mmCIF file of C-alpha atoms in Angstrom:
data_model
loop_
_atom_site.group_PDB
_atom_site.id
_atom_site.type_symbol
_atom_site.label_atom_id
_atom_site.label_comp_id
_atom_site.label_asym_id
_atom_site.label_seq_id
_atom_site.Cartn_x
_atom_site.Cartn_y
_atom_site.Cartn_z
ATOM 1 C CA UNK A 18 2.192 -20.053 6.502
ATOM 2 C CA UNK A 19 5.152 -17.965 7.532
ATOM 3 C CA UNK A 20 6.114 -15.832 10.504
ATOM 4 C CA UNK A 21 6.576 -12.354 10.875
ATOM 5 C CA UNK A 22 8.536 -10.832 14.000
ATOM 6 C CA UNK A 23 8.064 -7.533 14.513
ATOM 7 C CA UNK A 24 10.097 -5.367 17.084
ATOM 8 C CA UNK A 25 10.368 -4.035 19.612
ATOM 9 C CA UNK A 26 6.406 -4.648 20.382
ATOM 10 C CA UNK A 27 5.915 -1.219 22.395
ATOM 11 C CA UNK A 28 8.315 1.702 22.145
ATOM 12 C CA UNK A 29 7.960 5.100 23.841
ATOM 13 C CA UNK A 30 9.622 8.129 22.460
ATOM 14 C CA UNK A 31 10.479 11.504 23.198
ATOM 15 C CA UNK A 32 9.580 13.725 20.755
ATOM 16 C CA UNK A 33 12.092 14.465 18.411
ATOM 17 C CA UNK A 34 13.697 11.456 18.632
ATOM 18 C CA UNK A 35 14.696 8.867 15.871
ATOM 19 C CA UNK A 36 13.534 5.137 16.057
ATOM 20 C CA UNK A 37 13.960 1.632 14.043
ATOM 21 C CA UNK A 38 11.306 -0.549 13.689
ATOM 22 C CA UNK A 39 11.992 -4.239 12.616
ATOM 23 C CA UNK A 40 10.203 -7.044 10.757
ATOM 24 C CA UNK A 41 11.876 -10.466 10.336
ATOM 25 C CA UNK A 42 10.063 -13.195 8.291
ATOM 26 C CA UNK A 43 10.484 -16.863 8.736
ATOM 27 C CA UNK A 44 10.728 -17.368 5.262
ATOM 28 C CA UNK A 45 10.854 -15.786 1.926
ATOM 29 C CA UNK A 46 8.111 -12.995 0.743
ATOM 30 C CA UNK A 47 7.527 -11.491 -2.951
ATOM 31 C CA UNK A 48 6.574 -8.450 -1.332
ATOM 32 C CA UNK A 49 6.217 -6.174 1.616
ATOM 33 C CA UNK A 50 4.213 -3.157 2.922
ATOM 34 C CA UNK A 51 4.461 -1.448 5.815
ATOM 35 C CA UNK A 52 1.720 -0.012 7.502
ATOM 36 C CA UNK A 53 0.424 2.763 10.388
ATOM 37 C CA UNK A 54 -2.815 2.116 12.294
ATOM 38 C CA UNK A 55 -4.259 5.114 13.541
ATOM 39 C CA UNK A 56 -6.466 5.521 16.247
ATOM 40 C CA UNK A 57 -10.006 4.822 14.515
ATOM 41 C CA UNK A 58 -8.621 1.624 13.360
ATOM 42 C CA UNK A 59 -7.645 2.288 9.305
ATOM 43 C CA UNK A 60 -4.535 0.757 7.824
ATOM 44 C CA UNK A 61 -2.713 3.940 6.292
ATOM 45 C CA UNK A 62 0.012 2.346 3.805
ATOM 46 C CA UNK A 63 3.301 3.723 4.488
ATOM 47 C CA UNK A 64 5.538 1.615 1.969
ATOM 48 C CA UNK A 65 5.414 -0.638 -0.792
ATOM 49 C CA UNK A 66 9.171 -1.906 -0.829
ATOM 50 C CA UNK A 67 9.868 -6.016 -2.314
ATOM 51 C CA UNK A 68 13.710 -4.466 -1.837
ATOM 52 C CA UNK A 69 15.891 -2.132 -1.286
ATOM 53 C CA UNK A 70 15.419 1.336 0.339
ATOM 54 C CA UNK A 71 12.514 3.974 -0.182
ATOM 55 C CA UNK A 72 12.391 7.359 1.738
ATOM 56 C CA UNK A 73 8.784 9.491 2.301
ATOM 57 C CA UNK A 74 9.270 12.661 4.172
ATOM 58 C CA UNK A 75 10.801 11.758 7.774
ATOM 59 C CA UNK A 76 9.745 7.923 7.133
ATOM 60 C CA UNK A 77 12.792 5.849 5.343
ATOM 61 C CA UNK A 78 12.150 1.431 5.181
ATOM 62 C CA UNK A 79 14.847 -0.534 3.898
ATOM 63 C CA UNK A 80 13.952 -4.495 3.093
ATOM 64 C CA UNK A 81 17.116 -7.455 2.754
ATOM 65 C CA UNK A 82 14.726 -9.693 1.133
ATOM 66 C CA UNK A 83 17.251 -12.172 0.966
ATOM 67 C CA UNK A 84 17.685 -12.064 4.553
ATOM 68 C CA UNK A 85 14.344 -11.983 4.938
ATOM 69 C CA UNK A 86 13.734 -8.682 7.135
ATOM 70 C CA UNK A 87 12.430 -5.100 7.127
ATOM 71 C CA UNK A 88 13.744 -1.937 8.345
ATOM 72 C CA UNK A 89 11.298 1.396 9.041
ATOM 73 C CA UNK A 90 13.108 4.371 10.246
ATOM 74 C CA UNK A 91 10.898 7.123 12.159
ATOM 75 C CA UNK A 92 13.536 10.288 12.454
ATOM 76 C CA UNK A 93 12.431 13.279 14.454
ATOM 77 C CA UNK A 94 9.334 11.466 15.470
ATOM 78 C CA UNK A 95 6.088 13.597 16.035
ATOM 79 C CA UNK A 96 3.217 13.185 18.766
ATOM 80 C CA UNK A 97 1.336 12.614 15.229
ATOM 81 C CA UNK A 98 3.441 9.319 14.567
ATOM 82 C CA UNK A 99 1.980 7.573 17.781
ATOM 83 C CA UNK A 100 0.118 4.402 16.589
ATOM 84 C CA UNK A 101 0.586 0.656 16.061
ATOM 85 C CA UNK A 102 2.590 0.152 13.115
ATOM 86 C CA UNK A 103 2.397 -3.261 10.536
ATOM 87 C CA UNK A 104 4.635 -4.888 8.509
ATOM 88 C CA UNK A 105 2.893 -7.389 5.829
ATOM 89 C CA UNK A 106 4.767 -10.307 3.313
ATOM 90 C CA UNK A 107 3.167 -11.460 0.647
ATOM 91 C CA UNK A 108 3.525 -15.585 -0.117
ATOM 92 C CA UNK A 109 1.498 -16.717 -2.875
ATOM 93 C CA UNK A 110 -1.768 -15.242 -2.533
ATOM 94 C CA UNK A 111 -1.364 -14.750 1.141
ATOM 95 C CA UNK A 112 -0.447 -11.701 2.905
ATOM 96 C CA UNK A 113 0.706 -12.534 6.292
ATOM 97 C CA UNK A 114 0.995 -9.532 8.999
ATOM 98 C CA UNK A 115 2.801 -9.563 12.311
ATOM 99 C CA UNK A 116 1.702 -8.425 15.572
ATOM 100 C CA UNK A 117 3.198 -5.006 15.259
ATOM 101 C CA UNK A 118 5.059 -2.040 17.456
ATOM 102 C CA UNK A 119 3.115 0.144 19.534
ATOM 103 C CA UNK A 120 4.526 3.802 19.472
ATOM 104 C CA UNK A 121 3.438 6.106 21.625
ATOM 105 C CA UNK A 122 5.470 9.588 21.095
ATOM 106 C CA UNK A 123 5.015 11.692 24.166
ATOM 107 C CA UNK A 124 5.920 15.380 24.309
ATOM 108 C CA UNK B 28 -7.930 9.685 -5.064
ATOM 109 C CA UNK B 29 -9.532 5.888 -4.676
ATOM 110 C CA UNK B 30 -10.208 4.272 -1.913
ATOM 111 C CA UNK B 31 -11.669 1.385 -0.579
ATOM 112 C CA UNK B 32 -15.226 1.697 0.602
ATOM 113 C CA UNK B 33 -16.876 -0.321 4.239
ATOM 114 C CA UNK B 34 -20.075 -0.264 5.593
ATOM 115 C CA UNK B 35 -21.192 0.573 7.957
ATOM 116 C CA UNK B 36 -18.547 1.686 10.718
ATOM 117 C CA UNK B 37 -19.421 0.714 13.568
ATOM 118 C CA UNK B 38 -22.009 -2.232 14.194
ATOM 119 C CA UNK B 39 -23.687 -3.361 17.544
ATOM 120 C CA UNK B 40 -25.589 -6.429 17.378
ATOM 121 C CA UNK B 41 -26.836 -9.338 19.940
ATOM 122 C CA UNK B 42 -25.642 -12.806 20.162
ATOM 123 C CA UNK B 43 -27.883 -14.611 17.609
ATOM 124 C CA UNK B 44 -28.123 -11.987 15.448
ATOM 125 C CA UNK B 45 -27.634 -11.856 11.651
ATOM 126 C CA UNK B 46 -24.703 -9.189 10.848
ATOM 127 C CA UNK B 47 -23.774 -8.217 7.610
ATOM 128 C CA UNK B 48 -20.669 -5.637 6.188
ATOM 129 C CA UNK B 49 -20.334 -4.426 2.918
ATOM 130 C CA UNK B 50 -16.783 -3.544 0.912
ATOM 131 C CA UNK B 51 -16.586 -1.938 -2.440
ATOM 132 C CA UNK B 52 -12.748 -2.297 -3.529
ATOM 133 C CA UNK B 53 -10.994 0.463 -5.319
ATOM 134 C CA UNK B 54 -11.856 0.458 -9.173
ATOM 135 C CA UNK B 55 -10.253 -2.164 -11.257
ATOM 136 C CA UNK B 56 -9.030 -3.755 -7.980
ATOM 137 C CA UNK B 57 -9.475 -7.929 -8.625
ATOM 138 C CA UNK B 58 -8.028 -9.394 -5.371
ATOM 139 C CA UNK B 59 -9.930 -8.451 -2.434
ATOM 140 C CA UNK B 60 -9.394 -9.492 1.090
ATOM 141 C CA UNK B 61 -11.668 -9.522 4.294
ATOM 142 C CA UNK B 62 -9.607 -9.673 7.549
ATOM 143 C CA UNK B 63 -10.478 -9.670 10.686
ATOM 144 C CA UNK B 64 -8.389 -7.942 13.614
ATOM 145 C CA UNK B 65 -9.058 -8.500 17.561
ATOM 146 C CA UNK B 66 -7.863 -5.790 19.453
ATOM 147 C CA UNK B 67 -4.140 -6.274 20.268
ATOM 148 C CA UNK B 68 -3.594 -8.328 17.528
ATOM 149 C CA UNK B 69 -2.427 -8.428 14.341
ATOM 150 C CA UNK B 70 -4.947 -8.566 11.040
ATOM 151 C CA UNK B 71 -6.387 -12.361 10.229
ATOM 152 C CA UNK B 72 -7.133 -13.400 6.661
ATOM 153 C CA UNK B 73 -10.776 -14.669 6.640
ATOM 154 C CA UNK B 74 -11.080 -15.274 2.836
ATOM 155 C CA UNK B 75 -9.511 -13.110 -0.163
ATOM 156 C CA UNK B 76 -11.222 -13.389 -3.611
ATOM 157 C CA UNK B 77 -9.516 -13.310 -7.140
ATOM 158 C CA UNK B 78 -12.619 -11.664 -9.212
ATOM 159 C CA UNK B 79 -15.590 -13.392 -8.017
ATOM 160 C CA UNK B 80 -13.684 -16.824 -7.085
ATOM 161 C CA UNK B 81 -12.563 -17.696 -3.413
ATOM 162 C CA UNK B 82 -8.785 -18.593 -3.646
ATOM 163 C CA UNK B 83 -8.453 -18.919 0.089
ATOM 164 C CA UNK B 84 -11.072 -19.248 3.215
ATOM 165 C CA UNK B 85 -8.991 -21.573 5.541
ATOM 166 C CA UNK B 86 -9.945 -19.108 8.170
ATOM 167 C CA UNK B 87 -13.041 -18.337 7.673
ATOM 168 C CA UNK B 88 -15.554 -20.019 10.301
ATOM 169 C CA UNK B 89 -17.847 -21.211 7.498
ATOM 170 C CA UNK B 90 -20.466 -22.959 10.048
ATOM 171 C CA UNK B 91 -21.303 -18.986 10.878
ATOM 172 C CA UNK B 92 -19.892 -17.007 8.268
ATOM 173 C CA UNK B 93 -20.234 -16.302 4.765
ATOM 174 C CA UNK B 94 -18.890 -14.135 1.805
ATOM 175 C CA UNK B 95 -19.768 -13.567 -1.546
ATOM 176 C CA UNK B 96 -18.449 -11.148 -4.732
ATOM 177 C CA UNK B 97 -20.845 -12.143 -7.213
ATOM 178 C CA UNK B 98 -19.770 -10.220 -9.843
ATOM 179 C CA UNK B 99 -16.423 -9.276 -9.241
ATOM 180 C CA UNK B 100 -16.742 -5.791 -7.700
ATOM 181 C CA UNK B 101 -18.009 -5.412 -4.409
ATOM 182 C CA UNK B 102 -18.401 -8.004 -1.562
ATOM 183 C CA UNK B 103 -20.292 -8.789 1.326
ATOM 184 C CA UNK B 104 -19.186 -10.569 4.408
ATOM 185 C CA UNK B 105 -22.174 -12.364 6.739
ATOM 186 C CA UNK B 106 -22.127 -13.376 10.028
ATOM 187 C CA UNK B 107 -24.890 -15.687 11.603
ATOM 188 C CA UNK B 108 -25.468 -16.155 14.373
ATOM 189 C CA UNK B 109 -22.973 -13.801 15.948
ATOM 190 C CA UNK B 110 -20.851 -14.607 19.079
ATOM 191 C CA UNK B 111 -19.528 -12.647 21.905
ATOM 192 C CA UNK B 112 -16.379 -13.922 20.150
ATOM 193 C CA UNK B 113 -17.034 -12.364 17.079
ATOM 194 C CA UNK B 114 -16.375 -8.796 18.415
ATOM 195 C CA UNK B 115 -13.787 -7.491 16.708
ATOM 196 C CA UNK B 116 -12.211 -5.261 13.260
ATOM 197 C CA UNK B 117 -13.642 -6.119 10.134
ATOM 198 C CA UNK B 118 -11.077 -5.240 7.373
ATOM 199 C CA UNK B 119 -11.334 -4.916 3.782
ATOM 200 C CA UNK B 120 -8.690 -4.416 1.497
ATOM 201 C CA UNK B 121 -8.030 -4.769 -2.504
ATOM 202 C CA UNK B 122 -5.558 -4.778 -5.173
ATOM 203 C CA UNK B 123 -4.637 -5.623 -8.437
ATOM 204 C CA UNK B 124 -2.985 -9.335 -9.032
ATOM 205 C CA UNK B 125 -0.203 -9.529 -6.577
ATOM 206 C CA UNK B 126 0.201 -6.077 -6.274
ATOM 207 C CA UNK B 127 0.346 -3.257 -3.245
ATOM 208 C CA UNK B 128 -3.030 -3.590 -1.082
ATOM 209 C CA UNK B 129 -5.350 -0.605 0.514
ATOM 210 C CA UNK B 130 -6.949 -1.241 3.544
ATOM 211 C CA UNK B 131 -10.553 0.441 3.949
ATOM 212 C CA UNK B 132 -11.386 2.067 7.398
ATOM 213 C CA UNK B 133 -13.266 -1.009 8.939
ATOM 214 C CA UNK B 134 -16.265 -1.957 10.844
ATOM 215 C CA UNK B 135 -15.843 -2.552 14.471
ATOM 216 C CA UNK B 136 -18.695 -5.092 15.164
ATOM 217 C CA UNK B 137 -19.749 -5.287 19.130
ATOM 218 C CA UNK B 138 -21.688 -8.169 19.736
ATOM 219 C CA UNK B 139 -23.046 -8.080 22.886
#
């Protein structure tokens, strides 16, 4: 199976400050999500993005699929955005998730 | 809006014990995937189903667990006997062929 890098692995934050997440893959996906993991443990989808760049309120991803990484931009991060945050590739059948970025947004 | 369905949420169980978790996938929904997540970690593919067919367990510890989706819909994942080891996320998720996946919330299984 492939690899997925994500980083940094823990990032703290000031609130109100912007942040970039990344997500590198070892080898070529046919998709990509990005997810948040809040505190009881659900996967909340953030993005659905194969490719180029996709914008939801203060939550922008960009993905270079043929340089095989993934972009998710927090701006003016909120106490609310603290979490552990996913990236996933799909290869095949297989979605393959990385060990993601723990953000904890302090006031 | 649809969601994916898991019970029950939380589970605590003794070594030896039978465990079972339930997942009803969102409507229409043939690819459904049980993961499982230790805390820290990222999620683990234990066995994803096209319809009611296994197209991958590699994972899956089959001398203890089990899963079945006999008619396509909604699944059940078994565990016996449990382990210490076994505590841990249980995640379901679905989607249609190769398409965007929902997670459900879980069942965090204690096995004491």
């Amino acid at each position: 199976g492939i690899q997925v890098e994500q980083s940094p692995p823990d990032l703290i934050l000031q609130e109100g400050a912007n942040s970039t997440l990344r997500c590198n893959f070892s080898d070529s996906v046919n998709n990509l999500q990005w997810f948040h993991q809040n505190p009881w443990g659900q996967l909340i989808n953030l993005f659905y993005i194969p490719s180029g760049t996709k914008q939801n309120g203060r939550l922008s991803a960009t993905t270079v699929a043929t340089e095989r990484y993934s972009l998710l931009y927090i701006s003016s991060s909120q106490t609310t955005d603290s979490g552990v945050y996913f990236c996933a590739g799909r290869t095949g059948n297989q979605f393959y998730f990385g060990t993601g970025t723990s953000l904890t947004v302090i006031p | 809006e649809a969601e994916v369905a898991q019970s029950p949420r939380y589970k605590i169980t003794e070594k030896s014990q039978a465990v079972a978790f339930w997942c009803d996938p969102i409507s229409g929904h043939a690819t459904l995937y049980w993961y499982r997540q230790i805390l820290g970690q990222g999620p683990e593919l234990l066995v994803q189903f096209q319809d009611e067919s296994v197209v991958d367990d590699s994972q899956l510890p089959k001398d203890r667990f089990s899963a079945e989706r006999l008619k396509g819909v909604d699944s059940t994942l078994k565990i016996q006997p449990a382990e210490l080891g076994d505590s841990a996320m249980y995640l379901c998720a679905s989607s249609y062929t190769g398409g965007e996946a929902f997670f459900g919330q879980g069942t965090r299984l204690t096995v004491v």
